């Protein structure tokens, strides 16, 4: 019978490693993974860079493109939301500006949410949030000097890959 082939043992559930019964249902927590860890292969492993604020990917403030892969087989989690949405896995980058700078970020297709914060974990520090509809999201802001956090989030739970184009320009005349 199918049940006889089931074996109890550890499994990933609710942000940690749990004991499972023979049917695969979680029965007792064995270990809770830390914020910068994900449960992979029945153990807590380091989360990939850019998964959460503590391990945001540092980028230089120069024009570039970012390859964003948040397919369901990647260990990125859905840990935050922007004021305009974001219900899928997300990634976070950070950069520091030393002078007032014109900043633009856009994806190559719709179905994405872009949001920019001054404090990574404080939603009230949000500078801009764009996306979620049928148009391609684009943030276009004049930014003061300081640290910023750029989030790229899927608008819905979905397997997604996109390219994000970043532009940084001096405002000096």
Short mmCIF file of C-alpha atoms in Angstrom, two decimals:
data_model
loop_
_atom_site.label_atom_id
_atom_site.label_comp_id
_atom_site.label_asym_id
_atom_site.label_seq_id
_atom_site.Cartn_x
_atom_site.Cartn_y
_atom_site.Cartn_z
CA UNK A 1 0.00 0.00 0.00
CA UNK A 2 1.17 3.61 -0.52
CA UNK A 3 1.24 4.26 3.24
CA UNK A 4 3.71 1.45 3.83
CA UNK A 5 6.22 3.24 1.57
CA UNK A 6 5.97 6.43 3.63
CA UNK A 7 8.65 6.93 6.24
CA UNK A 8 8.63 9.33 9.15
CA UNK A 9 11.56 11.74 9.39
CA UNK A 10 12.58 15.37 9.19
CA UNK A 11 11.08 17.83 6.72
CA UNK A 12 10.93 21.55 5.97
CA UNK A 13 7.87 23.39 7.22
CA UNK A 14 7.06 26.90 8.47
CA UNK A 15 10.61 28.24 8.37
CA UNK A 16 12.33 25.32 10.04
CA UNK A 17 12.98 21.62 10.30
CA UNK A 18 10.12 19.52 11.68
CA UNK A 19 9.60 15.89 12.52
CA UNK A 20 7.05 14.36 10.14
CA UNK A 21 4.75 11.40 10.55
CA UNK A 22 4.57 8.57 8.00
CA UNK A 23 2.14 10.61 5.89
CA UNK A 24 4.49 13.61 5.74
CA UNK A 25 2.52 15.82 8.12
CA UNK A 26 4.62 18.00 10.45
CA UNK A 27 4.28 16.83 14.06
CA UNK A 28 6.94 18.65 16.11
CA UNK A 29 9.52 21.37 15.46
CA UNK A 30 13.14 20.19 15.58
CA UNK A 31 14.86 23.46 14.70
CA UNK A 32 13.78 26.95 13.65
CA UNK A 33 15.94 28.42 10.91
CA UNK A 34 17.50 31.82 11.62
CA UNK A 35 16.42 34.87 9.60
CA UNK A 36 19.35 34.48 7.16
CA UNK A 37 18.73 30.73 6.73
CA UNK A 38 16.30 28.65 4.69
CA UNK A 39 15.24 25.05 5.15
CA UNK A 40 16.74 23.01 2.32
CA UNK A 41 17.21 19.23 2.18
CA UNK A 42 15.81 18.87 5.70
CA UNK A 43 18.30 21.22 7.35
CA UNK A 44 18.78 24.96 7.88
CA UNK A 45 21.17 26.29 5.24
CA UNK A 46 22.47 29.83 4.60
CA UNK A 47 19.93 31.82 2.60
CA UNK A 48 21.07 33.09 -0.79
CA UNK A 49 22.35 36.67 -1.00
CA UNK A 50 19.50 39.14 -1.39
CA UNK A 51 16.89 36.93 0.28
CA UNK A 52 16.38 39.15 3.34
CA UNK A 53 17.55 42.56 4.56
CA UNK A 54 20.45 41.17 6.61
CA UNK A 55 22.03 39.78 3.45
CA UNK A 56 20.94 42.39 0.90
CA UNK A 57 23.27 42.46 -2.11
CA UNK A 58 25.45 45.58 -2.15
CA UNK A 59 25.65 47.20 -5.59
CA UNK A 60 27.61 50.26 -6.70
CA UNK A 61 25.51 53.28 -7.71
CA UNK A 62 26.14 53.01 -11.44
CA UNK A 63 23.88 52.10 -14.33
CA UNK A 64 23.57 48.35 -14.72
CA UNK A 65 21.15 45.46 -15.18
CA UNK A 66 20.15 42.88 -12.57
CA UNK A 67 19.10 39.36 -13.49
CA UNK A 68 16.23 38.41 -11.20
CA UNK A 69 15.36 34.72 -10.91
CA UNK A 70 12.72 33.91 -8.32
CA UNK A 71 11.38 30.71 -9.75
CA UNK A 72 9.75 28.37 -7.27
CA UNK A 73 12.81 26.08 -7.33
CA UNK A 74 15.02 28.87 -5.95
CA UNK A 75 15.25 29.31 -2.17
CA UNK A 76 14.14 32.97 -2.16
CA UNK A 77 11.28 33.65 0.21
CA UNK A 78 8.33 36.00 0.33
CA UNK A 79 9.41 38.08 3.33
CA UNK A 80 8.13 41.60 2.65
CA UNK A 81 5.61 43.71 0.75
CA UNK A 82 5.59 47.17 -0.76
CA UNK A 83 2.70 49.59 -0.27
CA UNK A 84 1.59 48.82 -3.85
CA UNK A 85 1.74 45.03 -3.49
CA UNK A 86 4.00 42.02 -3.80
CA UNK A 87 2.80 38.52 -3.01
CA UNK A 88 5.59 36.42 -4.43
CA UNK A 89 9.20 35.72 -3.63
CA UNK A 90 11.34 38.83 -3.39
CA UNK A 91 14.95 39.95 -3.65
CA UNK A 92 16.69 42.96 -2.11
CA UNK A 93 19.70 45.04 -3.17
CA UNK A 94 21.29 48.00 -1.39
CA UNK A 95 23.32 50.99 -2.52
CA UNK A 96 24.76 54.17 -1.00
CA UNK A 97 24.61 57.59 -2.64
CA UNK A 98 27.11 60.31 -1.69
CA UNK A 99 25.27 63.10 -3.52
CA UNK A 100 21.79 63.90 -4.76
CA UNK A 101 21.17 61.48 -7.63
CA UNK A 102 18.52 60.86 -10.25
CA UNK A 103 17.55 57.17 -9.98
CA UNK A 104 15.48 55.00 -12.30
CA UNK A 105 14.62 51.30 -11.99
CA UNK A 106 12.39 49.33 -14.34
CA UNK A 107 11.68 45.72 -15.24
CA UNK A 108 11.45 44.44 -18.79
CA UNK A 109 7.92 43.10 -18.29
CA UNK A 110 4.82 43.50 -16.12
CA UNK A 111 3.82 41.33 -13.17
CA UNK A 112 6.51 42.77 -10.91
CA UNK A 113 6.58 45.15 -7.96
CA UNK A 114 9.53 47.50 -7.41
CA UNK A 115 9.86 49.37 -4.13
CA UNK A 116 12.58 51.51 -2.66
CA UNK A 117 13.17 52.10 1.05
CA UNK A 118 15.63 54.07 3.20
CA UNK A 119 15.44 51.50 6.04
CA UNK A 120 15.23 47.93 4.77
CA UNK A 121 12.89 46.56 7.42
CA UNK A 122 10.78 49.69 7.99
CA UNK A 123 7.88 49.88 5.52
CA UNK A 124 7.22 53.49 6.57
CA UNK A 125 10.60 54.48 5.06
CA UNK A 126 9.35 53.61 1.58
CA UNK A 127 10.35 56.21 -1.01
CA UNK A 128 8.51 54.72 -3.99
CA UNK A 129 6.49 51.66 -4.99
CA UNK A 130 5.46 50.81 -8.54
CA UNK A 131 3.91 47.85 -10.31
CA UNK A 132 1.35 45.14 -9.95
CA UNK A 133 -0.83 46.14 -12.88
CA UNK A 134 -0.61 45.57 -16.59
CA UNK A 135 2.05 48.22 -17.17
CA UNK A 136 5.79 47.76 -16.73
CA UNK A 137 6.82 49.11 -13.30
CA UNK A 138 9.28 52.00 -13.18
CA UNK A 139 10.62 54.02 -10.26
CA UNK A 140 11.91 57.45 -11.28
CA UNK A 141 13.06 59.51 -8.28
CA UNK A 142 15.52 62.21 -7.29
CA UNK A 143 17.27 60.73 -4.23
CA UNK A 144 19.12 62.45 -1.39
CA UNK A 145 22.48 61.08 -0.23
CA UNK A 146 22.29 57.97 1.96
CA UNK A 147 21.61 54.22 1.91
CA UNK A 148 18.69 52.75 -0.04
CA UNK A 149 17.18 49.29 -0.43
CA UNK A 150 15.63 48.21 -3.73
CA UNK A 151 13.16 45.33 -3.61
CA UNK A 152 12.07 43.32 -6.65
CA UNK A 153 8.96 41.31 -5.81
CA UNK A 154 6.63 39.16 -7.89
CA UNK A 155 3.14 40.67 -7.98
CA UNK A 156 1.63 37.21 -7.40
CA UNK A 157 2.89 33.79 -6.45
CA UNK A 158 4.48 32.72 -9.71
CA UNK A 159 7.59 31.39 -11.32
CA UNK A 160 9.30 34.44 -12.72
CA UNK A 161 12.53 35.64 -14.30
CA UNK A 162 13.16 39.22 -15.40
CA UNK A 163 15.81 41.83 -16.05
CA UNK A 164 15.82 45.03 -13.96
CA UNK A 165 17.53 48.04 -15.51
CA UNK A 166 19.03 50.60 -13.10
CA UNK A 167 20.12 54.11 -14.04
CA UNK A 168 21.98 56.49 -11.75
CA UNK A 169 22.64 60.04 -12.93
CA UNK A 170 24.12 63.16 -11.41
CA UNK A 171 21.78 66.08 -10.96
CA UNK A 172 24.61 68.58 -11.34
CA UNK A 173 24.21 71.00 -14.23
#
